[in-house]
Coordinates of C-alpha atoms and ligand atoms in Angstrom, one line a residue:
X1 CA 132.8 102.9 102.3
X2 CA 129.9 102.4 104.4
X3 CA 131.3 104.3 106.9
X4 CA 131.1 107.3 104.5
X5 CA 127.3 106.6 104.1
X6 CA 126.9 106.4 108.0
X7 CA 128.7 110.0 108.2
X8 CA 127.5 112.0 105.2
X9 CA 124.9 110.5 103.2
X10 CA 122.6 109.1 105.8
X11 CA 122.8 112.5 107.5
X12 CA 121.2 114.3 104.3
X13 CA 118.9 112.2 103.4
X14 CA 117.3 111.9 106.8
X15 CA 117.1 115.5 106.4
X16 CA 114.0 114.7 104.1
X17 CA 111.1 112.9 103.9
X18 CA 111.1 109.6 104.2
X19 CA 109.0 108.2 101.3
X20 CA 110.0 110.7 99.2
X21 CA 114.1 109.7 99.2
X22 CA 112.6 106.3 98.8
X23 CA 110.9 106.9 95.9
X24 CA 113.6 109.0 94.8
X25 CA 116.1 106.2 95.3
X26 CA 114.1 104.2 92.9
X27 CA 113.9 106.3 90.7
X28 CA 117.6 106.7 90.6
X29 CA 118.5 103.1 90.7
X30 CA 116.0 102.5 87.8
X31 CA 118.1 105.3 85.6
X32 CA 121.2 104.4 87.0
X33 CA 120.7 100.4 85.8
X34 CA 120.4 101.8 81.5
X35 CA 123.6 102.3 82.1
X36 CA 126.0 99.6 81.7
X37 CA 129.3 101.5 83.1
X38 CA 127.2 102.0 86.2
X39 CA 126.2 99.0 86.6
X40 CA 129.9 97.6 86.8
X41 CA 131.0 100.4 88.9
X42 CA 128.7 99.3 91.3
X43 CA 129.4 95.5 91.3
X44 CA 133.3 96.5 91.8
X45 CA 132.8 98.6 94.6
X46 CA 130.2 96.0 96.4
X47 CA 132.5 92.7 95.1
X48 CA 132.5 90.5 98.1
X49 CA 133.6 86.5 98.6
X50 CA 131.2 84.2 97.1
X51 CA 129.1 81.5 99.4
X52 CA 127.8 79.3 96.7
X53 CA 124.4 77.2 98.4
X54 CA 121.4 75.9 97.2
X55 CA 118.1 76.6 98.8
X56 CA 114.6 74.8 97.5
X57 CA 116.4 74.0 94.3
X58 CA 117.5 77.7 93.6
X59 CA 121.5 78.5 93.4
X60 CA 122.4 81.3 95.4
X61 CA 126.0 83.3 95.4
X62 CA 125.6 84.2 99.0
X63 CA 123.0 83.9 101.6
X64 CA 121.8 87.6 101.8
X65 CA 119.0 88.9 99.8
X66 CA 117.3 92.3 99.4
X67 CA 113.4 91.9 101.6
X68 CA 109.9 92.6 100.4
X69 CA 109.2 96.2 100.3
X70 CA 112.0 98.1 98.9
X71 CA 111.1 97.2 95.3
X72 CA 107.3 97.4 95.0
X73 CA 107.2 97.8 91.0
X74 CA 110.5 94.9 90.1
X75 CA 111.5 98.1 88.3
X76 CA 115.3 98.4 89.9
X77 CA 116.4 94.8 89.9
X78 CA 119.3 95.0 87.9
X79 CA 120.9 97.9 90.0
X80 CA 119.7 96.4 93.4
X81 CA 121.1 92.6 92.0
X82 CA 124.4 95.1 91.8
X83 CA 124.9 95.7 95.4
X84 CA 125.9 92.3 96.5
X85 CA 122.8 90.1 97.3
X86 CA 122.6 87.1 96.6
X87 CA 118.8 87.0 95.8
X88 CA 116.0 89.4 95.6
X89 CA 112.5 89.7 96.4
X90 CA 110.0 92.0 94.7
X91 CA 107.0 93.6 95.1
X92 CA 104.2 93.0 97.3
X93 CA 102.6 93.1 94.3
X94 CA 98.8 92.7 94.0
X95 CA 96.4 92.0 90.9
X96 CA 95.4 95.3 90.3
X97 CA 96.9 98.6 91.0
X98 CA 96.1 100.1 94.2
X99 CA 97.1 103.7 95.8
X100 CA 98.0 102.1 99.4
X101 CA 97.2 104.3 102.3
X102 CA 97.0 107.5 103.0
X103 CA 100.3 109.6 103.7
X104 CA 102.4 109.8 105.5
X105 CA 102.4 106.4 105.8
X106 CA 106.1 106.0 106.0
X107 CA 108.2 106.8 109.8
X108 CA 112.2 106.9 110.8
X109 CA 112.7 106.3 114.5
X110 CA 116.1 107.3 114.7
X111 CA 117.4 107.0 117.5
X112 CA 115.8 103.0 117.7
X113 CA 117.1 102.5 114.1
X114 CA 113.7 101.2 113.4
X115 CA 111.0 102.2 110.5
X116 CA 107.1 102.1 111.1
X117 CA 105.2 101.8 108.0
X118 CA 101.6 101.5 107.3
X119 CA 102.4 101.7 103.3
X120 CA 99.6 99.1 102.5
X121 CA 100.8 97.3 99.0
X122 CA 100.9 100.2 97.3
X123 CA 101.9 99.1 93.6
X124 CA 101.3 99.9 90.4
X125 CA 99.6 95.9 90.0
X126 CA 100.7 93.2 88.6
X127 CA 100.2 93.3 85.0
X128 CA 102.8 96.5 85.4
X129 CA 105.7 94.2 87.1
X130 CA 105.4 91.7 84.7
X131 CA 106.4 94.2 82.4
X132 CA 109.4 95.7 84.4
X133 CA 110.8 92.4 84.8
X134 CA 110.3 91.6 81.2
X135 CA 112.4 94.3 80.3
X136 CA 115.0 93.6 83.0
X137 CA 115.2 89.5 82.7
X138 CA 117.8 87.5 83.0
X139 CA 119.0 88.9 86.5
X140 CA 122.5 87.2 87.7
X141 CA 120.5 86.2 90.7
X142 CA 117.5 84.5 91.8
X143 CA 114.7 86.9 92.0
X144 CA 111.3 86.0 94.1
X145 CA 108.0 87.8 93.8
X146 CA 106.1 88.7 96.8
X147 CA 101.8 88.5 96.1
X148 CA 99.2 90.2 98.4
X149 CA 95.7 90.9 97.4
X150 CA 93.7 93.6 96.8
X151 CA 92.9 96.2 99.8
X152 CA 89.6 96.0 98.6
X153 CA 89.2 91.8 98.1
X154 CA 87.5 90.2 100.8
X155 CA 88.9 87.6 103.2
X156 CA 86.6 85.0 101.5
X157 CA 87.9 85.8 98.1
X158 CA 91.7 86.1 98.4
X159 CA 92.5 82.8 97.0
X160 CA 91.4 83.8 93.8
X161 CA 92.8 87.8 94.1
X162 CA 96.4 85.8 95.0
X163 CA 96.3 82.6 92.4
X164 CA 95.5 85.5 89.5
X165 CA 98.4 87.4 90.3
X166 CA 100.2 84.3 90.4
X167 CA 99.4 83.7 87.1
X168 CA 100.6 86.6 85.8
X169 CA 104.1 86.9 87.3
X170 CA 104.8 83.1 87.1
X171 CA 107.0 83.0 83.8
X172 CA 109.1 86.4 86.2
X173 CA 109.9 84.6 89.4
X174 CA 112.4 82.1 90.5
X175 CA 110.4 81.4 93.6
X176 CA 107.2 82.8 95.3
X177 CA 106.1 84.6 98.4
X178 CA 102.9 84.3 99.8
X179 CA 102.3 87.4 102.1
X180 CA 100.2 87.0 104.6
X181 CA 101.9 89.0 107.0
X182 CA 101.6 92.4 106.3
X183 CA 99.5 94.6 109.3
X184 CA 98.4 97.5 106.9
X185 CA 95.6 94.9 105.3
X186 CA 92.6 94.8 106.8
X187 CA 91.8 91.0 108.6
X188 CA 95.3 89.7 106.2
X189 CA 96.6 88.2 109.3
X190 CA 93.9 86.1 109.4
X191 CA 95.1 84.4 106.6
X192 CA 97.4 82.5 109.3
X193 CA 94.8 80.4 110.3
X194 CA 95.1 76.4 109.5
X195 CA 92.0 76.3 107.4
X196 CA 92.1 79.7 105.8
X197 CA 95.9 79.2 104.7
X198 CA 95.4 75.7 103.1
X199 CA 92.4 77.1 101.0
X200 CA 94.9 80.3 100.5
X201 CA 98.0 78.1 99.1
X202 CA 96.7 74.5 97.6
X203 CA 95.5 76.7 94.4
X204 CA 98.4 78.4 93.9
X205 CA 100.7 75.1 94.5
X206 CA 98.5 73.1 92.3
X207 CA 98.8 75.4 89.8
X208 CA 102.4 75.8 90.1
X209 CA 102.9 72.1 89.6
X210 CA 101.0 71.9 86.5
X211 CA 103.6 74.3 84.8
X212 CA 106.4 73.5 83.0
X213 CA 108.7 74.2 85.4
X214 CA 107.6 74.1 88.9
X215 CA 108.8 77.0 91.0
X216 CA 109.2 76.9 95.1
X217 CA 107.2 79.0 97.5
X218 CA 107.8 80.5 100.5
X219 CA 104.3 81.7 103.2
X220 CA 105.6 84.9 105.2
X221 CA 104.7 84.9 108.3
X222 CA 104.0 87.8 111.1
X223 CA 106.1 87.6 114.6
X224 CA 103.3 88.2 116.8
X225 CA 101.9 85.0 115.8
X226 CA 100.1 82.8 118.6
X227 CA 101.5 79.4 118.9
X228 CA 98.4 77.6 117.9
X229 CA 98.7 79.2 114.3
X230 CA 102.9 79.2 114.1
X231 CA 102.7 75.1 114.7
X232 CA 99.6 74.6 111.9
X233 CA 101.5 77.1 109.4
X234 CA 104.6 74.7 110.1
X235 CA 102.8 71.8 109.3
X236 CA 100.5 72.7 106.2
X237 CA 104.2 73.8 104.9
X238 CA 106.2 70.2 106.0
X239 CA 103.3 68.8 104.6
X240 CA 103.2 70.7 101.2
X241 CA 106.6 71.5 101.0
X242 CA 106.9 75.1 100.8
X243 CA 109.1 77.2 102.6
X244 CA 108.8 79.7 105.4
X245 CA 110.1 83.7 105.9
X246 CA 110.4 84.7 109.4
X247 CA 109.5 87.5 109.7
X248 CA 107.3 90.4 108.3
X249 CA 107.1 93.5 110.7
X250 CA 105.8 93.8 114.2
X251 CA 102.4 95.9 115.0
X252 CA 103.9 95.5 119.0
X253 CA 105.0 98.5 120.6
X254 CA 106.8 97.4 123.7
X255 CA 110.6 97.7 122.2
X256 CA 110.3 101.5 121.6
X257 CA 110.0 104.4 123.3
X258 CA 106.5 105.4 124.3
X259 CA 105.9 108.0 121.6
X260 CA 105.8 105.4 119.0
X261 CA 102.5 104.1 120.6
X262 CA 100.2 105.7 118.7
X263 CA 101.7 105.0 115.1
X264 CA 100.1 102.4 113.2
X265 CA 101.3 100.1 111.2
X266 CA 104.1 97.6 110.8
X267 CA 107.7 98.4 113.0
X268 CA 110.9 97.2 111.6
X269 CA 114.5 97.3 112.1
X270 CA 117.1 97.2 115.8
X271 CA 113.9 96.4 117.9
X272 CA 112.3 93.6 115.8
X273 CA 115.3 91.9 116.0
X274 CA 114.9 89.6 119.1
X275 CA 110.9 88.7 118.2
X276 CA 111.8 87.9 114.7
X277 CA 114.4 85.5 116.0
X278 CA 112.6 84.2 118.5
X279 CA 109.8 83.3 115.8
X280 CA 112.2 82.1 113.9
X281 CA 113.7 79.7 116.2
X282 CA 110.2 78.3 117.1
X283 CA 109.9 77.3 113.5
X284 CA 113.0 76.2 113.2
X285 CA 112.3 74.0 115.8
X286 CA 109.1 73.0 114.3
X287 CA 110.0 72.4 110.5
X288 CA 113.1 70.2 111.6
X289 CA 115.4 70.9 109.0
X290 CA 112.4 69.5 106.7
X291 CA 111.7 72.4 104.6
X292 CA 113.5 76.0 104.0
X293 CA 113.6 79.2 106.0
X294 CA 114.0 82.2 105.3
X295 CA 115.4 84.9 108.5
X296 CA 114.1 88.5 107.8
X297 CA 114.0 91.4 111.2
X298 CA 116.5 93.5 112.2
X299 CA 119.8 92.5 110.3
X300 CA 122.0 95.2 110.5
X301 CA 125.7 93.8 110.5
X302 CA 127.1 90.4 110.0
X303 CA 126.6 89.3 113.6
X304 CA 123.0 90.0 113.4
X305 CA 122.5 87.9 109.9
X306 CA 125.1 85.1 111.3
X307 CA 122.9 84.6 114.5
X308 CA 119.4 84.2 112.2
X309 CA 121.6 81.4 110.2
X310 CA 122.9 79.9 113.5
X311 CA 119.2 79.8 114.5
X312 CA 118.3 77.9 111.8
X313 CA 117.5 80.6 109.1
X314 CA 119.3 78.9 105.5
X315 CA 118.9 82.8 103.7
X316 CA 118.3 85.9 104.8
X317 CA 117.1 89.3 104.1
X318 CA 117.6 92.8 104.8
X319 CA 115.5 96.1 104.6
X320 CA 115.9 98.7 107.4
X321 CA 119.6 97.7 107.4
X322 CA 120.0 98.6 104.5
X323 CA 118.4 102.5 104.8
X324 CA 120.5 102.6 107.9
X325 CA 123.5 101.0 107.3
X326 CA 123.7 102.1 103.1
X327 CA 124.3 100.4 100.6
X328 CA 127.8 98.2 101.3
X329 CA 125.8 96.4 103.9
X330 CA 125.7 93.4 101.9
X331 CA 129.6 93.5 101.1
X332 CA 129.7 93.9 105.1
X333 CA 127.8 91.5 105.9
X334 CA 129.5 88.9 103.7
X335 CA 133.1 90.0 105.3
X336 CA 131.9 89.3 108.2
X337 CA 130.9 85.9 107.4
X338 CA 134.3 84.9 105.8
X339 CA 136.2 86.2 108.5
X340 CA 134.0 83.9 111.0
X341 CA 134.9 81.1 108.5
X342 CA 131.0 80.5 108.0
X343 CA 129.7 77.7 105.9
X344 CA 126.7 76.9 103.8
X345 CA 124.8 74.0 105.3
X346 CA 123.9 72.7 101.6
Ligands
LIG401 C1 108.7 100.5 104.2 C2 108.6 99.0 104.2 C3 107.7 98.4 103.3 C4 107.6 97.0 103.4 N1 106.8 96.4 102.5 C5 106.7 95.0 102.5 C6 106.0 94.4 101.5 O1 105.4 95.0 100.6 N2 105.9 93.0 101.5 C7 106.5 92.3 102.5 O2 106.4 91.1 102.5 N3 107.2 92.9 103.5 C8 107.3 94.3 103.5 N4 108.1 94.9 104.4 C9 108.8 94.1 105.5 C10 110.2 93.7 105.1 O3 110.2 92.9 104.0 C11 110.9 93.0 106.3 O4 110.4 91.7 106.4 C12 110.8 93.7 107.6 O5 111.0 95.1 107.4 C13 111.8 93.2 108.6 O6 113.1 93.3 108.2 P1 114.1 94.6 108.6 O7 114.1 94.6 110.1 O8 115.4 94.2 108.0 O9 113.5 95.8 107.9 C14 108.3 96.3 104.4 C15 109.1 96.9 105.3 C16 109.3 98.3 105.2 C17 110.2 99.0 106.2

């Protein structure tokens, strides 16, 4: 099946423009999820072996999960939950709604089987994903919800912009992401630093753990990170227990062709793949088992998600895979793992 995608479908649809299939594929998928027949048609075609493992508390059918990104509005769940992954997460969402930057914002570099976007959280805010995912609760998997802040929320007051969407898409999520990572926000990389990041994520644990049920997080982290602020991340999150996704996109240029130079923003897919798991490694080394990680940067098959979960990673998650590759990469994936006789570690 995906090797119909690869042949046909891919070729079409990289006929057009990029954001608008994306947004057209959304669109579809939302639709697509009313209807109940679909829904089952799709589970059948994407039915893989299950991997059942539990990661911060959270049961997971299978290791592979759906990235940040794809979803911005939590308004396809229910059809994405349908194509085999084992988790999802939504959004970046951000308190209030925001337009994102300027298009075209979104780039295919084919031949690398990479993507450059400078989208910058575009979203419809968070007061509109709580609704989405009001209507589309209970999911049959664990769903995480990415926060960012505000384009337009200084550096000095994002804990606040980040705890208040917190609040408000707290009863939705089965885990959080803090994102820190993303290169289209002014100074949000900044956010890395040992001091800035404890300010940034003692609020929203504190208020997590005054909830009724208190729900794990997860700081994602950038792969062009300097040692200094990789080893403090790692041990503000030993030391408050929260988990850690390597990686968001890169802003370096030096694994693709020198055309790609001048386009801004964050690069993803085939030629992230060995600084995301070199990042990953390094905090796997750092963390020591003691806390959970989460492998994200150019997956594209199961050899590529296999070698993040040999390196340490205990999920992980796909994007530009999955525009590449279509949507049985999940079901792929999880073939692969069965035939290499793979094993939860939990
Ligand atoms: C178009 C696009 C939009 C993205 N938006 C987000 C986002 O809103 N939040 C986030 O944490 N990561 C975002 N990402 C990063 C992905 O979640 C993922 O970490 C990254 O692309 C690396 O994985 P990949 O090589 O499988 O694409 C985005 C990636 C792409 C390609």
């Amino acid at each position: 099946m995906g090797f119909l995608y690869r042949k046909f479908v891919r070729q079409l649809l990289f006929n057009l423009n990029p954001e608008v299939v994306h947004d057209a594929v959304i669109k579809t998928a939302r639709a697509a999820q009313r209807v109940e027949f679909v829904n089952s048609m799709v589970r059948l075609l994407t039915k893989a072996k299950d991997f059942p493992l539990t990661v911060a508390g959270m049961k997971f059918h299978n290791p592979v999960g759906l990235a940040a990104g794809f979803d911005k509005n939590c308004e396809a769940a229910r059809f994405l939950a349908g194509l085999g992954f084992g988790f999802l997460e939504l959004g970046t969402v951000t308190l209030r709604p925001q337009p994102g930057n300027p298009k075209p914002r979104l780039f295919r570099l084919r031949d690398d089987h990479a993507i450059i976007n400078r989208m910058g959280f575009n979203n419809a805010g968070a007061f509109d994903a709580a609704r989405s995912l009001e209507r589309l609760l209970p999911l049959p998997v664990p769903v995480g919800i990415s926060v960012g802040k505000n384009a337009d929320c200084s550096i000095e007051e994002a804990p606040k912009n980040y705890l208040e969407t917190l609040k408000i898409m707290y009863d939705y999520g089965d885990y959080f992401a803090v994102n820190i990572s993303s290169p289209n926000t002014l100074q949000l990389r900044s956010l890395h630093g040992a001091e800035k990041l404890k300010r940034l994520v003692e609020p929203m644990l504190d208020f997590a753990s005054g909830q009724k049920k208190v729900k794990p997080f997860f700081v994602k982290i950038a792969p062009d990170l300097e040692d200094a602020d990789l080893e403090s991340a790692a041990a503000l999150a030993v030391e408050k227990k929260f988990g850690l996704i390597a990686t968001n996109t890169t802003v370096k240029r030096s694994s693709v062709p020198a055309y790609w130079q001048s386009y801004e923003g964050g690069l993803s897919g085939k030629p992230l793949r060995a600084l995301s798991n070199a990042m990953l490694a390094k905090t796997a080394a750092l963390v020591k088992g003691k806390v959970p990680l989460i492998g994200s940067g150019g997956i594209f098959d199961g050899a590529t998600a296999l070698e993040k979960l040999n390196l340490g990673a205990d999920l992980v998650q796909i994007y530009s895979g999955l525009v590449y590759e279509g949507p049985f990469l999940v079901k792929e994936i999880l073939e692969y793992l069965e035939k290499k006789h793979w094993q939860p570690r939990s």
